Short mmCIF file of N, CA and C and ligand atoms in Angstrom, two decimals:
data_model
loop_
_atom_site.label_atom_id
_atom_site.label_comp_id
_atom_site.label_asym_id
_atom_site.label_seq_id
_atom_site.Cartn_x
_atom_site.Cartn_y
_atom_site.Cartn_z
N MET W 203 171.68 117.07 84.08
CA MET W 203 170.75 117.79 83.74
C MET W 203 170.88 117.99 82.06
N THR W 204 169.63 117.65 81.52
CA THR W 204 169.62 117.56 79.91
C THR W 204 169.68 119.16 79.58
N GLY W 205 169.74 119.07 78.11
CA GLY W 205 169.88 120.53 77.21
C GLY W 205 168.49 121.04 77.65
N SER W 206 167.33 120.34 77.37
CA SER W 206 166.03 120.85 77.55
C SER W 206 165.60 121.49 79.02
N THR W 207 166.17 120.74 79.83
CA THR W 207 165.97 120.93 81.34
C THR W 207 166.84 122.13 81.59
N ARG W 208 167.94 122.58 81.21
CA ARG W 208 168.43 123.84 81.44
C ARG W 208 168.13 124.73 80.76
N LYS W 209 167.40 124.89 79.65
CA LYS W 209 166.73 125.83 78.78
C LYS W 209 165.49 126.18 79.60
N ILE W 210 164.91 125.22 80.08
CA ILE W 210 163.54 125.53 80.90
C ILE W 210 163.75 126.40 82.19
N ASP W 211 165.12 126.06 82.94
CA ASP W 211 165.53 126.58 83.97
C ASP W 211 165.75 127.98 83.72
N GLU W 212 166.63 128.33 82.40
CA GLU W 212 166.68 129.57 81.96
C GLU W 212 165.55 130.26 81.65
N GLN W 213 164.57 129.77 80.99
CA GLN W 213 163.39 130.58 80.83
C GLN W 213 162.62 131.06 82.18
N LEU W 214 162.59 130.06 82.94
CA LEU W 214 162.07 130.54 84.37
C LEU W 214 162.68 131.69 85.06
N GLU W 215 164.06 131.48 84.87
CA GLU W 215 164.82 132.54 85.55
C GLU W 215 164.46 133.95 84.86
N ALA W 216 164.67 134.00 83.70
CA ALA W 216 164.33 134.95 82.95
C ALA W 216 162.72 135.59 83.34
N ALA W 217 161.88 134.72 83.40
CA ALA W 217 160.39 135.10 83.85
C ALA W 217 160.51 135.67 85.13
N SER W 218 161.24 135.22 85.75
CA SER W 218 161.28 135.61 87.19
C SER W 218 161.77 137.04 87.29
N HIS W 219 162.95 137.27 86.53
CA HIS W 219 163.41 138.48 86.52
C HIS W 219 162.61 139.67 85.90
N ALA W 220 161.83 139.04 84.59
CA ALA W 220 160.93 140.13 84.08
C ALA W 220 159.89 140.37 85.03
N CYS W 221 159.26 139.54 85.90
CA CYS W 221 158.26 139.94 86.81
C CYS W 221 158.92 140.76 87.81
N SER W 222 159.75 140.65 88.56
CA SER W 222 160.61 141.75 89.34
C SER W 222 160.58 142.92 88.87
N ARG W 223 161.10 143.09 87.68
CA ARG W 223 161.17 144.49 86.97
C ARG W 223 159.80 145.11 86.63
N SER W 224 158.72 144.39 86.90
CA SER W 224 157.31 144.95 86.60
C SER W 224 156.55 144.84 88.07
N ASN W 225 157.43 144.65 89.22
CA ASN W 225 156.85 144.66 90.38
C ASN W 225 155.60 143.81 90.56
N THR W 226 156.01 142.71 90.08
CA THR W 226 155.08 141.59 90.35
C THR W 226 156.34 140.27 90.74
N GLN W 227 155.48 139.23 91.54
CA GLN W 227 156.33 138.39 91.84
C GLN W 227 155.85 136.84 91.30
N LEU W 228 156.91 136.14 90.73
CA LEU W 228 156.63 134.70 90.09
C LEU W 228 156.91 134.04 91.43
N THR W 229 155.62 133.88 92.07
CA THR W 229 155.86 132.81 93.23
C THR W 229 156.22 131.70 92.93
N GLU W 230 156.52 130.68 93.93
CA GLU W 230 156.77 129.16 93.55
C GLU W 230 155.58 128.62 92.82
N LEU W 231 154.28 128.79 93.20
CA LEU W 231 153.19 128.17 92.50
C LEU W 231 153.14 128.64 90.96
N ARG W 232 153.24 130.10 90.71
CA ARG W 232 153.11 130.55 89.25
C ARG W 232 154.31 129.96 88.62
N ARG W 233 155.71 129.91 89.33
CA ARG W 233 156.82 129.22 88.65
C ARG W 233 156.68 127.73 88.28
N THR W 234 155.82 127.07 89.09
CA THR W 234 155.67 125.65 88.93
C THR W 234 154.73 125.60 87.59
N VAL W 235 153.81 126.33 87.76
CA VAL W 235 152.88 126.36 86.42
C VAL W 235 153.32 126.50 85.22
N LEU W 236 154.08 127.63 85.10
CA LEU W 236 155.08 127.93 83.89
C LEU W 236 156.09 126.91 83.85
N GLY W 237 156.70 126.32 84.65
CA GLY W 237 157.49 125.23 83.99
C GLY W 237 156.75 123.97 83.33
N LEU W 238 155.44 123.70 84.18
CA LEU W 238 154.70 122.68 83.59
C LEU W 238 154.30 123.33 82.02
N VAL W 239 154.10 124.54 81.78
CA VAL W 239 153.55 124.72 80.44
C VAL W 239 154.77 124.89 79.29
N LEU W 240 156.05 125.28 80.00
CA LEU W 240 157.36 125.13 79.17
C LEU W 240 157.68 123.63 78.77
N GLN W 241 157.36 122.79 80.07
CA GLN W 241 157.82 121.21 79.80
C GLN W 241 156.90 120.42 78.82
N ALA W 242 155.59 121.14 78.63
CA ALA W 242 154.48 120.35 77.79
C ALA W 242 154.87 120.31 76.19
N GLU W 243 154.65 119.21 75.48
CA GLU W 243 155.19 119.02 74.28
C GLU W 243 154.22 119.75 73.39
N ARG W 244 153.10 119.85 73.81
CA ARG W 244 152.03 120.74 72.87
C ARG W 244 151.19 121.68 74.02
N PRO W 245 150.31 122.45 73.53
CA PRO W 245 149.47 123.41 74.53
C PRO W 245 148.84 122.30 75.36
N LEU W 246 148.32 122.56 76.37
CA LEU W 246 147.65 121.81 77.37
C LEU W 246 146.17 122.89 77.95
N THR W 247 145.32 122.14 78.32
CA THR W 247 144.31 122.87 78.79
C THR W 247 144.37 122.88 80.38
N ALA W 248 143.82 123.80 81.04
CA ALA W 248 143.93 124.09 82.61
C ALA W 248 143.64 122.62 83.00
N TYR W 249 142.69 121.89 82.75
CA TYR W 249 142.60 120.63 83.41
C TYR W 249 143.84 119.79 83.27
N GLN W 250 144.38 119.71 82.02
CA GLN W 250 145.39 119.16 81.90
C GLN W 250 146.78 119.51 82.71
N LEU W 251 146.89 120.91 82.86
CA LEU W 251 147.62 121.30 83.60
C LEU W 251 147.43 121.02 85.03
N LEU W 252 146.33 120.97 85.25
CA LEU W 252 146.04 121.01 86.87
C LEU W 252 146.44 119.30 87.39
N ASP W 253 145.94 118.43 86.43
CA ASP W 253 146.53 116.98 86.78
C ASP W 253 147.88 116.87 86.90
N ARG W 254 148.66 117.52 85.92
CA ARG W 254 150.43 117.58 86.20
C ARG W 254 150.71 118.35 87.33
N LEU W 255 149.96 119.44 87.81
CA LEU W 255 150.18 120.25 88.91
C LEU W 255 150.18 119.22 90.26
N LYS W 256 149.03 118.45 90.02
CA LYS W 256 148.63 117.52 91.51
C LYS W 256 149.59 116.53 91.77
N GLU W 257 150.69 116.24 90.59
CA GLU W 257 151.84 115.28 90.68
C GLU W 257 152.72 115.95 91.90
N THR W 258 152.80 116.98 92.10
CA THR W 258 153.51 117.95 92.92
C THR W 258 152.76 118.50 94.37
N ARG W 259 151.59 118.89 93.83
CA ARG W 259 150.73 119.44 94.68
C ARG W 259 149.40 118.77 94.75
N ARG W 260 149.51 117.90 95.52
CA ARG W 260 148.04 117.10 95.81
C ARG W 260 146.84 118.08 95.97
N GLY W 261 146.75 118.98 96.70
CA GLY W 261 145.65 119.59 97.19
C GLY W 261 145.17 120.60 96.12
N ALA W 262 145.80 120.68 94.84
CA ALA W 262 145.62 121.72 94.00
C ALA W 262 144.29 121.80 93.56
N MET W 263 143.66 122.98 93.53
CA MET W 263 142.17 122.82 92.90
C MET W 263 142.05 123.80 91.56
N PRO W 264 140.97 123.48 90.86
CA PRO W 264 140.73 124.33 89.96
C PRO W 264 141.17 125.77 89.95
N PRO W 265 140.47 126.57 90.90
CA PRO W 265 140.92 127.95 91.12
C PRO W 265 142.60 128.26 91.06
N THR W 266 143.12 127.43 91.74
CA THR W 266 144.55 127.29 92.05
C THR W 266 145.27 127.57 90.61
N ILE W 267 145.07 126.84 89.35
CA ILE W 267 145.40 126.75 88.28
C ILE W 267 145.09 128.14 87.64
N TYR W 268 143.78 128.09 87.58
CA TYR W 268 143.25 129.31 86.72
C TYR W 268 144.02 130.73 87.41
N ARG W 269 143.80 130.83 88.55
CA ARG W 269 144.72 132.21 89.25
C ARG W 269 145.98 132.24 88.67
N ALA W 270 146.66 131.18 88.62
CA ALA W 270 148.32 131.17 88.18
C ALA W 270 148.39 131.18 86.66
N LEU W 271 147.57 130.78 86.02
CA LEU W 271 147.29 130.91 84.40
C LEU W 271 147.02 132.62 84.23
N ASP W 272 145.95 132.83 84.92
CA ASP W 272 145.56 134.59 84.60
C ASP W 272 146.91 135.43 85.09
N PHE W 273 147.55 135.10 86.02
CA PHE W 273 148.88 135.76 86.09
C PHE W 273 149.72 135.93 85.17
N LEU W 274 150.07 134.59 84.45
CA LEU W 274 150.96 134.30 83.48
C LEU W 274 150.43 134.99 82.25
N LEU W 275 149.30 134.83 81.95
CA LEU W 275 148.57 135.85 80.73
C LEU W 275 148.91 137.14 81.00
N ASP W 276 148.43 137.56 81.93
CA ASP W 276 148.91 139.23 82.25
C ASP W 276 150.02 139.42 82.13
N ASN W 277 150.88 138.76 82.50
CA ASN W 277 152.39 138.90 82.67
C ASN W 277 153.32 138.74 81.21
N LYS W 278 152.05 138.27 80.15
CA LYS W 278 152.49 137.89 78.91
C LYS W 278 153.81 137.01 78.75
N LEU W 279 153.63 135.96 79.79
CA LEU W 279 154.65 134.75 79.66
C LEU W 279 153.82 133.54 79.04
N ILE W 280 152.71 133.59 78.92
CA ILE W 280 151.97 132.41 78.18
C ILE W 280 150.99 133.20 77.15
N HIS W 281 150.49 132.17 76.16
CA HIS W 281 149.40 132.45 75.41
C HIS W 281 148.20 131.67 75.87
N ARG W 282 147.21 132.06 75.49
CA ARG W 282 145.93 131.06 75.52
C ARG W 282 145.77 130.87 73.93
N VAL W 283 145.32 129.54 73.39
CA VAL W 283 145.17 129.47 72.15
C VAL W 283 143.43 129.22 72.15
N GLU W 284 142.76 130.22 71.70
CA GLU W 284 141.33 130.15 71.87
C GLU W 284 140.61 128.96 71.27
N SER W 285 141.02 128.25 70.11
CA SER W 285 140.49 127.31 69.62
C SER W 285 140.46 126.13 70.31
N LEU W 286 141.64 126.15 70.75
CA LEU W 286 141.96 124.64 71.73
C LEU W 286 141.69 124.80 72.94
N ASN W 287 141.44 126.14 73.57
CA ASN W 287 141.48 126.47 74.85
C ASN W 287 142.52 126.00 75.82
N ALA W 288 143.61 125.96 75.12
CA ALA W 288 144.58 125.59 75.63
C ALA W 288 145.84 126.62 75.82
N PHE W 289 147.02 126.31 76.67
CA PHE W 289 147.97 127.43 76.85
C PHE W 289 149.26 126.78 76.50
N MET W 290 149.99 127.88 75.97
CA MET W 290 151.54 127.46 75.48
C MET W 290 152.42 128.81 75.89
N PRO W 291 153.89 128.36 76.15
CA PRO W 291 154.60 129.27 76.17
C PRO W 291 154.73 130.37 75.48
N CYS W 292 154.91 131.84 75.72
CA CYS W 292 155.23 132.95 74.79
C CYS W 292 156.54 132.36 74.44
N GLU W 293 156.79 132.32 73.02
CA GLU W 293 158.06 132.16 72.74
C GLU W 293 159.18 133.37 72.56
N ALA W 294 158.39 134.75 72.14
CA ALA W 294 159.00 135.79 71.95
C ALA W 294 159.33 136.69 73.14
N GLY W 295 158.74 136.45 74.33
CA GLY W 295 158.99 137.34 75.39
C GLY W 295 157.89 138.40 75.40
N HIS W 296 158.12 139.28 75.80
CA HIS W 296 157.06 140.46 75.90
C HIS W 296 156.84 141.20 74.51
N HIS W 297 155.49 141.08 73.94
CA HIS W 297 155.11 141.74 73.04
C HIS W 297 153.63 141.95 72.90
N ASP W 298 153.20 142.55 72.24
CA ASP W 298 151.78 143.07 72.19
C ASP W 298 150.87 141.91 71.67
N CYS W 299 149.73 142.24 71.25
CA CYS W 299 148.60 141.40 70.99
C CYS W 299 148.78 141.07 69.45
N ALA W 300 149.75 141.24 68.50
CA ALA W 300 149.62 141.09 67.40
C ALA W 300 150.47 139.46 66.70
N VAL W 301 149.71 138.56 67.23
CA VAL W 301 150.31 137.30 67.04
C VAL W 301 149.47 136.30 66.23
N GLN W 302 149.78 135.56 65.19
CA GLN W 302 149.25 134.37 64.59
C GLN W 302 149.88 133.15 65.04
N PHE W 303 149.08 132.11 65.37
CA PHE W 303 149.19 130.87 66.03
C PHE W 303 149.06 129.98 64.83
N LEU W 304 149.99 129.06 64.53
CA LEU W 304 149.82 127.88 63.32
C LEU W 304 149.46 126.61 64.17
N ILE W 305 148.26 126.06 64.14
CA ILE W 305 147.94 125.17 64.63
C ILE W 305 147.82 123.87 63.95
N CYS W 306 148.49 122.95 64.23
CA CYS W 306 148.58 121.68 63.44
C CYS W 306 147.49 120.62 64.01
N THR W 307 146.74 120.45 62.95
CA THR W 307 145.57 119.37 63.22
C THR W 307 146.08 117.89 63.46
N GLU W 308 147.18 117.53 63.31
CA GLU W 308 147.80 116.35 63.17
C GLU W 308 148.33 116.05 64.63
N CYS W 309 149.47 116.74 64.93
CA CYS W 309 150.19 116.42 65.92
C CYS W 309 149.87 117.43 67.31
N GLY W 310 149.14 118.45 66.90
CA GLY W 310 148.83 119.32 67.97
C GLY W 310 149.91 120.40 68.37
N GLN W 311 150.91 120.48 67.61
CA GLN W 311 151.76 121.57 67.95
C GLN W 311 151.33 122.75 67.45
N VAL W 312 151.59 123.96 68.27
CA VAL W 312 151.36 125.12 67.85
C VAL W 312 152.53 125.88 67.79
N ALA W 313 152.80 126.74 66.32
CA ALA W 313 153.87 127.70 66.49
C ALA W 313 153.34 129.06 66.60
N GLU W 314 154.20 129.83 66.82
CA GLU W 314 153.53 131.34 67.04
C GLU W 314 154.24 132.30 65.88
N LEU W 315 153.77 133.32 65.20
CA LEU W 315 154.32 133.85 64.21
C LEU W 315 154.01 135.38 64.73
N GLU W 316 154.84 136.14 64.26
CA GLU W 316 154.46 137.58 64.72
C GLU W 316 154.80 138.56 63.35
N ASP W 317 153.74 138.56 62.47
CA ASP W 317 154.13 138.98 61.20
C ASP W 317 153.23 140.50 61.32
N ARG W 318 153.70 141.64 61.61
CA ARG W 318 153.06 142.58 61.70
C ARG W 318 152.41 143.26 60.38
N SER W 319 153.04 142.85 59.10
CA SER W 319 152.01 143.24 57.98
C SER W 319 150.67 142.48 57.99
N VAL W 320 150.73 141.26 58.46
CA VAL W 320 149.21 140.44 58.54
C VAL W 320 148.46 141.32 59.32
N SER W 321 148.87 141.64 60.70
CA SER W 321 148.12 142.34 61.66
C SER W 321 147.67 143.93 61.05
N GLN W 322 148.69 144.40 60.39
CA GLN W 322 148.47 145.90 59.92
C GLN W 322 147.33 145.97 59.07
N ALA W 323 147.42 144.75 58.26
CA ALA W 323 146.53 144.51 56.83
C ALA W 323 145.01 144.58 57.65
N LEU W 324 145.02 143.69 58.55
CA LEU W 324 143.72 143.57 59.08
C LEU W 324 143.24 144.66 60.03
N ASP W 325 143.96 145.11 60.39
CA ASP W 325 143.71 146.45 61.25
C ASP W 325 143.02 147.63 60.14
N ARG W 326 143.64 147.71 59.14
CA ARG W 326 143.47 148.77 58.18
C ARG W 326 141.99 148.20 57.37
N ALA W 327 141.60 147.10 57.26
CA ALA W 327 140.64 146.71 56.78
C ALA W 327 139.20 146.52 57.74
N ALA W 328 139.75 146.27 59.22
CA ALA W 328 138.63 146.52 60.01
C ALA W 328 138.48 148.15 60.35
N GLN W 329 139.30 149.15 60.19
CA GLN W 329 139.13 150.75 60.39
C GLN W 329 138.34 151.10 59.01
N ALA W 330 138.34 150.41 58.05
CA ALA W 330 137.86 150.78 56.84
C ALA W 330 136.39 150.50 57.06
N ALA W 331 136.14 149.32 57.95
CA ALA W 331 134.50 149.17 58.17
C ALA W 331 134.16 149.96 59.42
N GLY W 332 134.88 150.58 59.90
CA GLY W 332 134.43 151.50 61.05
C GLY W 332 134.41 150.97 62.25
N PHE W 333 135.44 150.00 62.32
CA PHE W 333 135.79 149.25 63.58
C PHE W 333 136.82 149.67 64.11
N ARG W 334 137.21 149.42 65.37
CA ARG W 334 138.39 150.12 65.95
C ARG W 334 139.17 148.69 66.82
N PRO W 335 139.81 148.08 66.21
CA PRO W 335 140.45 146.79 66.77
C PRO W 335 141.28 147.19 67.97
N SER W 336 141.20 146.41 68.97
CA SER W 336 142.02 146.50 70.37
C SER W 336 143.28 145.47 69.96
N GLY W 337 143.15 144.54 69.46
CA GLY W 337 144.33 143.64 69.26
C GLY W 337 143.68 142.46 68.25
N THR W 338 144.85 141.97 67.57
CA THR W 338 144.60 140.63 66.42
C THR W 338 145.48 139.60 66.52
N ILE W 339 144.69 138.59 67.02
CA ILE W 339 144.92 137.26 67.27
C ILE W 339 144.58 136.37 66.19
N ILE W 340 145.15 135.58 65.39
CA ILE W 340 144.77 134.79 64.35
C ILE W 340 145.05 133.52 64.62
N GLU W 341 144.25 132.42 64.29
CA GLU W 341 144.60 131.03 64.65
C GLU W 341 144.50 130.48 63.34
N ILE W 342 145.56 129.99 62.70
CA ILE W 342 145.30 129.05 61.43
C ILE W 342 145.59 127.79 61.69
N GLU W 343 144.63 126.91 61.12
CA GLU W 343 144.73 125.58 61.34
C GLU W 343 145.44 124.97 60.08
N GLY W 344 146.01 123.61 60.14
CA GLY W 344 146.60 122.93 58.92
C GLY W 344 147.56 122.12 59.46
N LEU W 345 148.67 121.82 58.57
CA LEU W 345 149.54 120.80 58.80
C LEU W 345 150.69 121.15 59.20
N CYS W 346 151.61 121.03 60.18
CA CYS W 346 152.90 121.61 60.38
C CYS W 346 153.91 120.86 59.42
N ALA W 347 155.22 121.51 59.34
CA ALA W 347 156.07 121.09 58.28
C ALA W 347 156.35 119.67 58.47
N ALA W 348 156.55 118.93 59.45
CA ALA W 348 156.79 117.74 59.87
C ALA W 348 155.41 116.87 59.35
N CYS W 349 154.72 117.27 59.66
CA CYS W 349 153.39 116.24 59.40
C CYS W 349 152.90 116.71 58.04
N ALA W 350 153.22 117.60 57.53
CA ALA W 350 152.78 117.76 55.96
C ALA W 350 153.74 116.68 55.17
N GLU W 351 154.92 116.64 55.72
CA GLU W 351 156.07 115.79 54.94
C GLU W 351 155.85 114.29 55.07
N ALA W 352 155.37 114.18 56.13
CA ALA W 352 154.93 112.58 56.31
C ALA W 352 153.72 112.01 55.65
ZN1 ZN O 189 154.00 135.41 72.21
ZN1 ZN O 190 152.22 118.67 63.07
#
C-alpha cells in the first residue's frame, strides 16, 4: 500500500465516522465517489467522476453521481468550485462557508484557503451596502507556486 493510498483510506474512515456522528451514512457508493474525489490529481467535473465511477460500476448513471455528490457537499466533505464546475475534497474538514479557492489556470490545481479576515472584510462591505451575506466563497485565478516558478 502506498503512502497516499493509506492517507485516502484514513480520510475515508474519518468521513465515515463524521457521517455516523451526524446520523447519516456514508454508503458504499458515497464512499466510492468520495474516494474518486480524493484520488483525483485536480478537481474533476461530475461527468469526469462518472467516467471513473463506471470503471467499477458499469451501470452508473448521471443521477447516481449527482446524488452522491450532493450528499458529500451537504456533509461538507467536498467543495464545488463554481468557476470550474468541478469538485474537490475539503482539506479542512467541517467548516462554514468562508473559503477562498486559489485556482491555477496552468495546471488546474486548486488550493483552499480559510482566511477569516478576508471574508469578514467582504461581509462588512456587503452589510454597508445593505446586503445580508449568507456565505462568502471567493475563487481567485492565477498561477500556483510551482507554475509561477517554471
Ligand atoms: Zn474546505
Ligand atoms: Zn499550477
